[in-house]
Amino acid sequence: MDSKLHLLPAGHPLPTGFTDPFCYEPHPLCRMAAGGVKAYIESRADLLADAGRGKMFGVLVVTDGDGRTGYLAAFSGLLAGGNGHDFFVPPVFDAMRPGGYFKTREAEIDGINRRIDSLAGSADYLAAVRARERCRSDNAACEAAFRQKMDEAKERRDAIRRSDSPITPDVEAAMIRESQFMKAELKRMRRQAGERLAAASAAADAVEDEIKQLKARRRAMSDSLQQWLFSHYSMLNARGERRSLPSIFADTPRRVPPAGAGDCCAPKLLQYAYLNGMRPVCMAEFWWGESPAREVRHHLHYYPACRGKCLPILRHMLQGLDVEQGGAESAVCRPLEIVYEDRWITVVDKPAGMMSVPGRNGGESVTGLLRDRYRDSPQTMPAHRLDMDTSGLLVAARDAETYKALQAQFAARTVSKRYVALLEGVADRPPQGIISLPLMPDPLDRPYQKVDRGAGKTAVTRYRMVGTQDGMTRVELFPLTGRTHQLRLHCAHADGLGVPIKGDRLYGHGGGRLCLHAEAITFVHPATGRQMTFERKAEF
C-alpha cells in the first residue's frame, strides 16, 4: 500500500460532491483525518516544536484503486526545515535537493548577499562615508558663513541708498563691483566645494557603485531563479491535463505567480492523488500553533484555501471533479426595518446577512431595497457601511448633497457609533480601554484584513466590557475609525481583546450568525442641523 495513504475505518458515508475549498464545513471524514495528523505531530517532538510556531496543515480524503478510503496529509511550505517527511505527501516540485540547480543558484545569491554585507559594514567604507559627510557639512557651513557676509554687505549698501545723503558715481560703482565680486566669489566657492566633495566621496561612491551593481545582479538572478522554479511546477487536474504555474497565472491581474505558489496544502494533496490514481473525495485545511503576528489564526481551526496563491491553481486542478457549491454561512433572517425617514435621510436596522450595497453577483442589499422604496430618489445611498454579517443601524442619504454632508461628518469623525458584540470566550483584558492596531487588506487572501504596523492604516477602537454570560463576554465597541473588519479583527487579534466574536467565520470559529450589532448612532441632521440619536438593541 502507498505509504502516504493512511486508511480510515470503513463504513462511513462519503459526500456527494467534492469540497469547495473556499467555502466549506469540514466533512466528518476530514475531521477524522485531521485527528490522525494531530496524533502524528504530537508523537514527533521535532515537528511539534516547529508546528507550534504556526503552520497550515491539510487533509485530502481519497479512494484508491482497490476501493479503500483513506487520507493524504500535507503542510504548507516547509516543516522543520524540509519537505521530505514520510507521513506527508511530497511537494509538487522539490527544489530543496542538495546540489540541485535551485540550491546551487541560491548559494550563489547568498554569496552576493554576504559580499554586500561585507562591503556595507567594512571599516574603510564607513570611514569614507564619515569623511564624505564631514566634507558636505564643512562645505555647507562655509557657504552659510559667506552668505551671511553677503547679506550684511547688501544691508549696508541698501542703508546707504536709503540715506538722505547724495551718492556719488564712484560710491555707486564701488557698491556694484562689491555685489558682483561677492556673487562671483560664491560661484567659485561652490565649484571648489564640489571638487572637494568629489574627492572626499570617491572612496565611498566606489563601494556604493559596487553594491548597486551587486544588488542589480542579485535581483536578476532571483527573478530568473523564481521563473525557473515556477516553470517546473506542472499542475494536474482530474482530467489528466497539465499546466505550468506561469501559464495558470498569466490571465490573473498579477500576471505572474506570487512567491510560494504551488506549495500550499491543497495543490500538494491534489497533485499527489492524481499522480497515484486516487479519487479525491473531500478536503480540509487547519491551522496548528500560534497565530501569525499580522493575521488571526486559531489552533486547530479550519480555514478556506488562500485566494491569492491557490484560487487560480485550484480553478485548474479541480476541473473534472464534481465540486459542491459553497455559499455564505449567514442568511437574511428578517426584513429591513425603517427606523426613521424624512425627505433627506433614512435610518434602517439592517439584518445580518444583507449587504449594504449591491455585490458583484447581485443579491439583496440596503441600497437596492431603499431605491425600490423611493422611486423618486434614485440617488439614495448609505452614507456608511456595515459588513454583510453585521446587523444594526445604517444611515442612508436620499440625494447627493445630503450624502456629501453625511460623508463629511464621518470623515471628521464627529459621528458617534456604539456596537455590541458577544465574544466566544472570556476576554482577559482590563474592563475598558483602547485598541490601536493598523489594518490593511491581505492582497493574497481577500477578504481578510491583517495587522501591519508599517503599511497599515490607523484603526482605533474604544471598548467597554459589559459582563459575561455562559462563558462568553459581552462588550461594547466604539470605533474611532472605520476600517474594513476593524471591530472583528480588533476583538480576535492577540494584541486586541484576544477573543473572536461569536459566529465570526473569518477570524473566529463560525457557526451561526455573527454576534456583532450596531446598536446606537448619533449625528447631526444635514438639513435641519439637529443632533439625532437612534438606538436598536441586539437580538443576541
Coordinates of C-alpha atoms in Angstrom, one line a residue:
M1 CA 0.0 0.0 0.0
D2 CA 1.2 3.5 -0.7
S3 CA 2.9 4.8 2.5
K4 CA 1.4 8.2 2.1
L5 CA -2.2 6.8 2.2
H6 CA -3.5 6.4 5.7
L7 CA -6.6 4.2 5.8
L8 CA -9.8 5.3 7.5
P9 CA -12.3 3.0 9.2
A10 CA -14.8 1.5 6.6
G11 CA -18.5 2.1 6.7
H12 CA -18.6 5.9 6.8
P13 CA -20.8 7.5 4.1
L14 CA -18.9 9.6 1.5
P15 CA -20.0 13.1 0.5
T16 CA -21.9 13.5 -2.8
G17 CA -19.6 16.3 -4.1
F18 CA -16.0 17.4 -3.6
T19 CA -15.3 20.2 -1.2
D20 CA -15.5 23.8 -2.3
P21 CA -12.1 24.7 -0.9
F22 CA -13.1 28.4 -0.4
C23 CA -16.4 27.8 1.4
Y24 CA -16.9 24.6 3.3
E25 CA -17.8 22.9 6.6
P26 CA -15.3 20.0 7.2
H27 CA -16.8 16.6 6.4
P28 CA -16.7 14.1 9.3
L29 CA -14.1 12.1 7.4
C30 CA -11.9 15.2 7.2
R31 CA -12.2 15.8 10.9
M32 CA -11.3 12.1 11.5
A33 CA -8.3 12.5 9.2
A34 CA -7.2 15.8 10.9
G35 CA -7.3 13.8 14.2
G36 CA -4.8 11.4 12.7
V37 CA -2.5 14.3 11.7
K38 CA -2.8 15.8 15.1
A39 CA -1.8 12.5 16.7
Y40 CA 1.2 12.1 14.4
I41 CA 2.5 15.7 15.1
E42 CA 2.2 15.2 18.8
S43 CA 4.3 12.0 18.5
R44 CA 7.2 13.9 16.9
A45 CA 9.0 16.3 19.1
D46 CA 10.9 17.8 16.2
L47 CA 7.8 18.5 14.2
L48 CA 5.8 19.6 17.2
A49 CA 8.3 22.4 18.0
D50 CA 8.3 23.9 14.5
A51 CA 4.5 23.5 14.0
G52 CA 3.9 25.2 17.3
R53 CA 5.2 28.4 15.8
G54 CA 2.3 28.3 13.3
K55 CA 1.7 26.1 10.3
M56 CA -1.2 25.2 8.0
F57 CA -1.9 21.5 7.5
G58 CA -4.3 19.9 5.1
V59 CA -6.0 16.5 4.6
L60 CA -7.5 15.0 1.5
V61 CA -9.8 12.0 1.8
V62 CA -9.4 9.7 -1.2
T63 CA -10.4 6.3 -2.5
D64 CA -7.6 4.2 -4.2
G65 CA -7.8 1.7 -7.0
D66 CA -8.7 -1.1 -4.6
G67 CA -11.7 0.9 -3.3
R68 CA -10.2 1.6 0.1
T69 CA -10.9 5.0 1.7
G70 CA -8.0 6.8 3.4
Y71 CA -6.5 10.2 3.6
L72 CA -3.4 12.1 2.5
A73 CA -1.8 14.8 4.6
A74 CA 0.3 17.9 3.7
F75 CA 1.7 21.1 5.2
S76 CA 2.2 24.4 3.5
G77 CA 5.8 25.5 2.8
L78 CA 8.4 23.7 4.8
L79 CA 8.2 21.8 8.1
A80 CA 11.2 21.6 10.4
G81 CA 13.4 23.0 7.7
G82 CA 12.5 20.4 5.0
N83 CA 9.7 18.8 2.9
G84 CA 10.8 15.2 3.0
H85 CA 8.6 13.7 5.8
D86 CA 7.3 10.2 5.3
F87 CA 3.8 10.9 6.8
F88 CA 3.1 13.8 4.4
V89 CA 2.9 14.0 0.6
P90 CA 5.9 15.4 -1.2
P91 CA 6.0 18.9 -2.8
V92 CA 4.8 19.3 -6.3
F93 CA 8.4 20.1 -7.2
D94 CA 11.3 19.5 -4.8
A95 CA 13.7 22.5 -5.1
M96 CA 15.4 21.7 -1.9
R97 CA 17.6 18.8 -3.2
P98 CA 21.2 19.4 -2.1
G99 CA 23.5 20.0 -5.0
G100 CA 20.5 20.7 -7.4
Y101 CA 20.2 23.7 -9.7
F102 CA 18.0 25.7 -7.3
K103 CA 20.2 25.2 -4.2
T104 CA 23.3 25.9 -6.2
R105 CA 21.9 29.2 -7.6
E106 CA 20.5 30.0 -4.2
A107 CA 24.0 29.6 -2.7
E108 CA 25.4 32.0 -5.3
I109 CA 22.7 34.6 -4.4
D110 CA 23.6 34.0 -0.7
G111 CA 27.3 34.7 -1.7
I112 CA 26.2 38.0 -3.2
N113 CA 24.3 38.9 0.0
R114 CA 27.4 38.2 2.1
R115 CA 29.5 40.3 -0.2
I116 CA 27.0 43.2 0.1
D117 CA 27.0 42.9 3.8
S118 CA 30.8 42.8 3.9
L119 CA 31.2 45.9 1.8
A120 CA 28.5 47.9 3.6
G121 CA 30.0 47.0 7.0
S122 CA 33.7 47.4 6.3
A123 CA 35.7 49.9 8.3
D124 CA 37.1 51.5 5.2
Y125 CA 33.7 52.2 3.7
L126 CA 32.3 53.5 7.0
A127 CA 35.3 55.8 7.4
A128 CA 34.8 57.0 3.8
V129 CA 31.1 57.8 4.4
R130 CA 32.1 59.8 7.5
A131 CA 34.7 61.7 5.5
R132 CA 32.1 62.5 2.8
E133 CA 29.6 63.7 5.4
R134 CA 32.2 65.9 7.1
C135 CA 33.2 67.4 3.8
R136 CA 29.5 68.0 2.9
S137 CA 28.9 69.6 6.3
D138 CA 32.0 71.8 6.1
N139 CA 31.0 73.0 2.6
A140 CA 27.5 73.9 3.9
A141 CA 29.0 75.8 6.9
C142 CA 31.4 77.7 4.7
E143 CA 28.7 78.7 2.2
A144 CA 26.3 79.7 5.0
A145 CA 29.0 81.9 6.6
F146 CA 29.8 83.6 3.2
R147 CA 26.0 84.1 2.5
Q148 CA 25.7 85.9 5.8
K149 CA 28.6 88.2 4.8
M150 CA 26.8 88.8 1.5
D151 CA 23.5 89.6 3.4
E152 CA 25.4 92.0 5.7
A153 CA 27.1 93.7 2.8
K154 CA 23.8 94.1 0.9
E155 CA 22.2 95.5 4.0
R156 CA 25.0 98.2 4.2
R157 CA 24.5 99.1 0.6
D158 CA 20.7 99.3 1.0
A159 CA 21.2 101.6 4.0
I160 CA 23.5 103.9 2.0
R161 CA 20.9 104.0 -0.8
R162 CA 18.1 104.8 1.7
S163 CA 20.0 107.6 3.4
D164 CA 19.3 111.3 2.6
S165 CA 23.0 111.9 1.7
P166 CA 23.7 112.0 -2.0
I167 CA 25.6 109.0 -3.5
T168 CA 28.5 109.9 -5.8
P169 CA 29.0 107.9 -9.0
D170 CA 32.2 106.4 -7.6
V171 CA 30.4 105.1 -4.5
E172 CA 27.6 103.6 -6.6
A173 CA 30.2 101.9 -8.9
A174 CA 32.1 100.6 -5.9
M175 CA 28.9 99.1 -4.4
I176 CA 28.0 97.4 -7.8
R177 CA 31.5 96.0 -8.0
E178 CA 31.3 94.6 -4.4
S179 CA 28.0 92.9 -5.2
Q180 CA 29.3 91.4 -8.5
F181 CA 32.5 90.2 -6.8
M182 CA 30.7 88.5 -3.9
K183 CA 28.3 86.7 -6.4
A184 CA 31.3 85.5 -8.4
E185 CA 33.1 84.5 -5.2
L186 CA 30.0 82.4 -4.2
K187 CA 30.2 80.6 -7.6
R188 CA 33.9 79.9 -7.1
M189 CA 33.3 78.6 -3.6
R190 CA 30.6 76.3 -4.8
R191 CA 32.8 75.0 -7.6
Q192 CA 35.7 74.4 -5.2
A193 CA 33.3 72.8 -2.7
G194 CA 32.1 70.4 -5.4
E195 CA 35.7 69.5 -6.2
R196 CA 36.4 68.8 -2.6
L197 CA 33.2 66.7 -2.2
A198 CA 34.0 64.7 -5.3
A199 CA 37.5 63.9 -3.9
A200 CA 36.1 63.1 -0.5
S201 CA 33.3 60.9 -2.0
A202 CA 35.4 58.9 -4.4
A203 CA 36.1 56.0 -2.0
A204 CA 32.5 55.8 -0.6
D205 CA 31.0 56.2 -4.1
A206 CA 33.1 53.4 -5.5
V207 CA 31.9 51.0 -2.8
E208 CA 28.3 52.1 -3.3
D209 CA 28.5 51.6 -7.1
E210 CA 29.8 48.1 -6.5
I211 CA 26.9 47.4 -4.0
K212 CA 24.4 48.8 -6.5
Q213 CA 25.7 46.5 -9.3
L214 CA 25.7 43.5 -6.9
K215 CA 22.0 44.3 -6.0
A216 CA 21.1 44.5 -9.6
R217 CA 22.8 41.2 -10.3
R218 CA 21.1 39.7 -7.3
R219 CA 17.7 40.9 -8.4
A220 CA 18.2 39.5 -11.9
M221 CA 19.4 36.1 -10.6
S222 CA 16.5 36.0 -8.1
D223 CA 13.9 36.8 -10.8
S224 CA 15.4 34.2 -13.2
L225 CA 15.6 31.5 -10.5
Q226 CA 12.0 32.2 -9.5
Q227 CA 10.8 31.8 -13.0
W228 CA 12.8 28.7 -13.4
L229 CA 11.2 27.3 -10.3
F230 CA 7.7 28.2 -11.3
S231 CA 8.2 26.6 -14.8
H232 CA 8.9 23.3 -13.1
Y233 CA 5.5 23.2 -11.3
S234 CA 3.3 21.2 -13.7
M235 CA -0.1 21.1 -12.1
L236 CA -2.5 18.2 -13.0
N237 CA -6.3 18.2 -12.9
A238 CA -8.8 15.4 -12.6
R239 CA -8.9 15.1 -16.5
G240 CA -5.2 14.5 -16.6
E241 CA -4.4 17.9 -18.1
R242 CA -1.2 19.8 -17.1
R243 CA -0.5 23.5 -16.8
S244 CA 2.6 25.3 -15.5
L245 CA 2.3 28.0 -12.9
P246 CA 3.3 30.8 -15.3
S247 CA 0.5 29.6 -17.7
I248 CA -2.1 29.4 -14.9
F249 CA -1.3 32.9 -13.6
A250 CA -0.9 34.6 -17.0
D251 CA -4.6 35.6 -17.0
T252 CA -4.7 37.0 -13.5
P253 CA -4.3 40.7 -12.6
R254 CA -0.8 39.9 -11.2
R255 CA 0.2 38.0 -14.4
V256 CA 2.9 36.2 -12.5
P257 CA 2.7 33.7 -9.7
P258 CA 3.3 35.1 -6.2
A259 CA 6.1 33.7 -4.1
G260 CA 5.2 30.3 -2.6
A261 CA 2.5 29.5 -5.2
G262 CA 2.1 25.7 -5.5
D263 CA 3.5 25.0 -2.1
C264 CA 0.2 25.2 -0.1
C265 CA -1.6 22.1 1.2
A266 CA -4.4 21.8 -1.4
P267 CA -2.2 21.8 -4.6
K268 CA 0.2 19.3 -3.0
L269 CA -2.6 17.0 -2.0
L270 CA -4.5 17.0 -5.3
Q271 CA -1.2 16.6 -7.3
Y272 CA -0.2 13.5 -5.3
A273 CA -3.7 12.0 -5.6
Y274 CA -3.8 12.5 -9.4
L275 CA -0.3 11.1 -9.9
N276 CA -1.2 8.0 -8.0
G277 CA -4.6 7.2 -9.4
M278 CA -6.6 8.2 -6.3
R279 CA -10.0 9.8 -6.5
P280 CA -10.4 12.9 -4.3
V281 CA -13.4 12.7 -2.0
C282 CA -13.2 15.7 0.4
M283 CA -10.6 18.1 1.7
A284 CA -10.0 20.4 4.7
E285 CA -7.2 22.7 5.9
F286 CA -6.5 23.6 9.6
W287 CA -4.1 25.8 11.5
W288 CA -1.7 24.5 14.1
G289 CA 0.1 26.5 16.7
E290 CA 0.5 30.2 17.4
S291 CA -1.3 32.9 15.3
P292 CA 0.9 35.0 13.0
A293 CA 1.6 38.5 14.2
R294 CA -0.2 40.1 11.3
E295 CA -3.2 37.7 11.0
V296 CA -5.7 35.8 13.1
R297 CA -5.4 32.1 13.1
H298 CA -6.7 29.8 15.8
H299 CA -5.1 26.5 16.8
L300 CA -6.9 23.5 15.1
H301 CA -9.5 25.8 13.4
Y302 CA -10.4 25.0 9.8
Y303 CA -9.7 27.6 7.1
P304 CA -10.5 28.0 3.4
A305 CA -7.7 27.9 0.9
C306 CA -5.9 31.2 0.3
R307 CA -7.2 33.1 -2.7
G308 CA -4.1 34.9 -3.8
K309 CA -2.0 31.8 -4.3
C310 CA -4.4 29.0 -4.6
L311 CA -7.6 30.3 -6.3
P312 CA -6.1 30.3 -9.9
I313 CA -4.3 27.0 -9.3
L314 CA -7.3 25.2 -7.9
R315 CA -9.6 26.5 -10.7
H316 CA -7.4 24.4 -12.9
M317 CA -6.8 21.4 -10.6
L318 CA -10.5 20.9 -9.7
Q319 CA -11.6 20.6 -13.3
G320 CA -13.1 17.1 -13.8
L321 CA -14.3 16.9 -10.2
D322 CA -18.0 17.4 -9.2
V323 CA -17.4 20.3 -6.7
E324 CA -20.2 21.2 -4.3
Q325 CA -21.5 24.7 -4.4
G326 CA -20.4 26.8 -1.4
G327 CA -22.4 29.6 0.0
A328 CA -22.4 32.2 2.7
E329 CA -22.9 30.9 6.2
S330 CA -25.3 33.6 7.2
A331 CA -28.6 34.4 5.6
V332 CA -31.1 37.2 5.9
C333 CA -33.3 36.3 8.9
R334 CA -35.7 39.2 8.9
P335 CA -36.8 42.1 6.7
L336 CA -35.3 45.5 6.5
E337 CA -36.8 47.8 9.3
I338 CA -37.2 51.5 8.7
V339 CA -36.3 53.2 12.0
Y340 CA -36.7 56.8 10.7
E341 CA -37.3 58.6 7.4
D342 CA -37.8 62.1 6.0
R343 CA -37.2 63.8 2.7
W344 CA -33.4 63.8 3.3
I345 CA -32.4 60.7 5.2
T346 CA -33.5 57.2 6.2
V347 CA -32.2 55.2 9.1
V348 CA -32.6 51.4 8.9
D349 CA -31.9 48.4 11.1
K350 CA -30.0 46.2 8.7
P351 CA -30.4 42.4 9.4
A352 CA -27.4 40.1 9.5
G353 CA -26.8 38.6 6.0
M354 CA -27.9 41.6 4.0
M355 CA -25.3 43.6 2.0
S356 CA -25.1 47.4 2.5
V357 CA -24.6 47.9 -1.3
P358 CA -25.1 45.6 -4.2
G359 CA -22.4 42.9 -4.6
R360 CA -20.7 41.7 -7.8
N361 CA -23.1 38.8 -8.0
G362 CA -26.2 40.7 -7.1
G363 CA -28.2 39.8 -4.0
E364 CA -30.4 41.7 -1.8
S365 CA -28.9 45.0 -0.4
V366 CA -30.0 48.0 1.6
T367 CA -29.3 50.2 -1.4
G368 CA -31.5 48.2 -3.7
L369 CA -34.4 47.9 -1.3
L370 CA -34.4 51.7 -0.5
R371 CA -34.2 52.6 -4.1
D372 CA -37.2 50.4 -4.8
R373 CA -39.0 52.1 -1.9
Y374 CA -38.1 55.7 -3.0
R375 CA -38.5 55.5 -6.8
D376 CA -38.3 59.3 -6.9
S377 CA -34.9 59.3 -5.2
P378 CA -32.7 57.2 -7.4
Q379 CA -29.5 58.6 -5.7
T380 CA -30.4 57.0 -2.3
M381 CA -27.2 55.6 -0.9
P382 CA -25.9 54.5 2.6
A383 CA -23.6 57.1 4.0
H384 CA -21.5 54.4 5.6
R385 CA -21.4 50.6 5.5
L386 CA -21.8 47.5 7.7
D387 CA -20.3 44.1 6.9
M388 CA -22.9 41.8 5.4
D389 CA -22.7 39.6 8.5
T390 CA -23.1 42.6 10.9
S391 CA -26.6 43.8 11.9
G392 CA -27.7 47.2 13.1
L393 CA -28.3 50.9 12.4
L394 CA -27.4 52.3 9.0
V395 CA -27.9 55.8 7.8
A396 CA -28.8 56.5 4.1
A397 CA -28.9 59.8 2.2
R398 CA -31.7 60.3 -0.4
D399 CA -29.8 62.9 -2.5
A400 CA -26.2 63.7 -3.5
E401 CA -26.0 66.9 -1.4
T402 CA -27.1 65.1 1.8
Y403 CA -24.8 62.2 1.1
K404 CA -21.8 64.6 0.8
A405 CA -22.8 66.3 4.1
L406 CA -23.1 63.0 6.0
Q407 CA -19.8 61.8 4.5
A408 CA -18.1 65.0 5.8
Q409 CA -19.3 64.1 9.3
F410 CA -17.9 60.6 9.1
A411 CA -14.6 62.0 7.6
A412 CA -14.4 64.5 10.5
R413 CA -15.1 61.6 13.0
T414 CA -18.0 63.6 14.6
V415 CA -20.4 60.7 14.2
S416 CA -20.7 58.6 17.4
K417 CA -21.3 54.9 17.0
R418 CA -21.8 52.1 19.5
Y419 CA -21.6 48.4 18.7
V420 CA -22.3 45.5 20.9
A421 CA -20.6 42.1 20.4
L422 CA -20.7 38.8 22.1
L423 CA -17.2 37.2 22.3
E424 CA -16.9 33.4 22.2
G425 CA -14.9 33.3 25.4
V426 CA -13.8 35.3 28.4
A427 CA -11.5 38.2 27.4
D428 CA -8.6 38.6 29.9
R429 CA -8.3 42.4 29.4
P430 CA -9.0 45.5 31.5
P431 CA -12.7 46.3 31.8
Q432 CA -12.2 49.2 29.4
G433 CA -9.5 50.6 27.1
I434 CA -8.3 51.5 23.7
I435 CA -7.2 49.1 20.9
S436 CA -4.9 50.6 18.2
L437 CA -3.9 48.1 15.5
P438 CA -3.3 49.4 12.0
L439 CA -5.0 47.4 9.3
M440 CA -4.7 46.7 5.6
P441 CA -6.2 44.2 3.2
D442 CA -4.3 40.9 2.7
P443 CA -3.7 41.0 -1.1
L444 CA -3.2 37.3 -1.3
D445 CA -6.2 36.3 0.8
R446 CA -9.1 38.6 0.3
P447 CA -11.5 39.5 2.0
Y448 CA -9.2 39.0 5.1
Q449 CA -7.6 42.1 6.6
K450 CA -4.3 41.9 8.5
V451 CA -2.4 43.9 11.1
D452 CA 0.5 45.8 9.5
R453 CA 2.3 48.3 11.7
G454 CA 4.3 49.6 8.8
A455 CA 1.9 49.9 5.9
G456 CA -1.5 49.6 7.6
K457 CA -3.9 52.4 8.1
T458 CA -4.7 53.7 11.5
A459 CA -7.5 51.8 13.2
V460 CA -8.6 52.7 16.7
T461 CA -11.4 51.2 18.8
R462 CA -12.5 52.1 22.3
Y463 CA -14.1 49.2 24.2
R464 CA -16.0 48.6 27.5
M465 CA -16.7 45.2 29.0
V466 CA -20.4 44.8 29.9
G467 CA -20.3 41.4 31.5
T468 CA -20.1 37.6 30.9
Q469 CA -22.8 35.1 30.2
D470 CA -22.4 31.3 29.6
G471 CA -18.6 31.6 29.4
M472 CA -18.8 34.4 26.8
T473 CA -18.0 38.1 27.1
R474 CA -20.4 40.9 26.2
V475 CA -18.6 44.0 25.1
E476 CA -19.5 47.5 23.8
L477 CA -17.3 48.8 21.0
F478 CA -16.8 52.4 19.9
P479 CA -14.9 52.6 16.6
L480 CA -13.0 55.9 16.3
T481 CA -12.0 54.9 12.7
G482 CA -13.9 53.0 10.1
R483 CA -11.6 50.3 8.6
T484 CA -13.0 47.2 7.0
H485 CA -13.4 44.4 9.6
Q486 CA -11.9 46.7 12.2
L487 CA -14.1 45.5 15.1
R488 CA -13.8 41.8 14.1
L489 CA -10.1 41.9 13.9
H490 CA -9.6 44.1 17.0
C491 CA -11.5 41.6 19.0
A492 CA -9.9 38.5 17.6
H493 CA -6.2 39.6 17.4
A494 CA -3.9 38.6 20.2
D495 CA -2.9 42.3 20.6
G496 CA -6.5 43.3 20.8
L497 CA -9.1 41.6 23.0
G498 CA -7.7 38.2 22.0
V499 CA -11.1 36.6 21.7
P500 CA -13.1 36.4 18.4
I501 CA -16.7 37.5 18.1
K502 CA -19.1 34.6 18.3
G503 CA -20.1 33.4 14.8
D504 CA -17.2 35.1 13.0
R505 CA -16.4 32.8 10.1
L506 CA -13.3 34.8 9.0
Y507 CA -11.4 35.5 12.3
G508 CA -13.2 33.1 14.6
H509 CA -14.8 29.7 14.5
G510 CA -18.0 30.4 12.6
G511 CA -21.3 28.7 13.5
G512 CA -24.5 30.7 13.5
R513 CA -24.8 34.4 12.9
L514 CA -22.1 36.9 13.7
C515 CA -22.9 38.4 17.1
L516 CA -21.9 42.0 16.2
H517 CA -24.6 44.7 16.1
A518 CA -24.5 48.4 15.5
E519 CA -26.9 49.4 18.3
A520 CA -26.6 53.2 18.5
I521 CA -25.6 56.1 16.3
T522 CA -25.5 59.9 16.9
F523 CA -25.0 62.5 14.1
V524 CA -26.2 66.0 13.0
H525 CA -29.1 66.1 10.6
P526 CA -27.6 67.6 7.3
A527 CA -30.7 69.7 6.6
T528 CA -32.1 70.7 10.0
G529 CA -28.8 70.9 11.9
R530 CA -30.5 69.0 14.8
Q531 CA -28.5 66.3 16.6
M532 CA -30.2 62.9 16.3
T533 CA -29.6 59.7 18.2
F534 CA -31.0 56.3 17.3
E535 CA -30.8 53.0 19.2
R536 CA -31.8 49.4 18.4
K537 CA -30.9 46.6 20.8
A538 CA -29.3 43.4 19.5
E539 CA -31.3 40.2 19.3
F540 CA -28.5 38.2 20.9

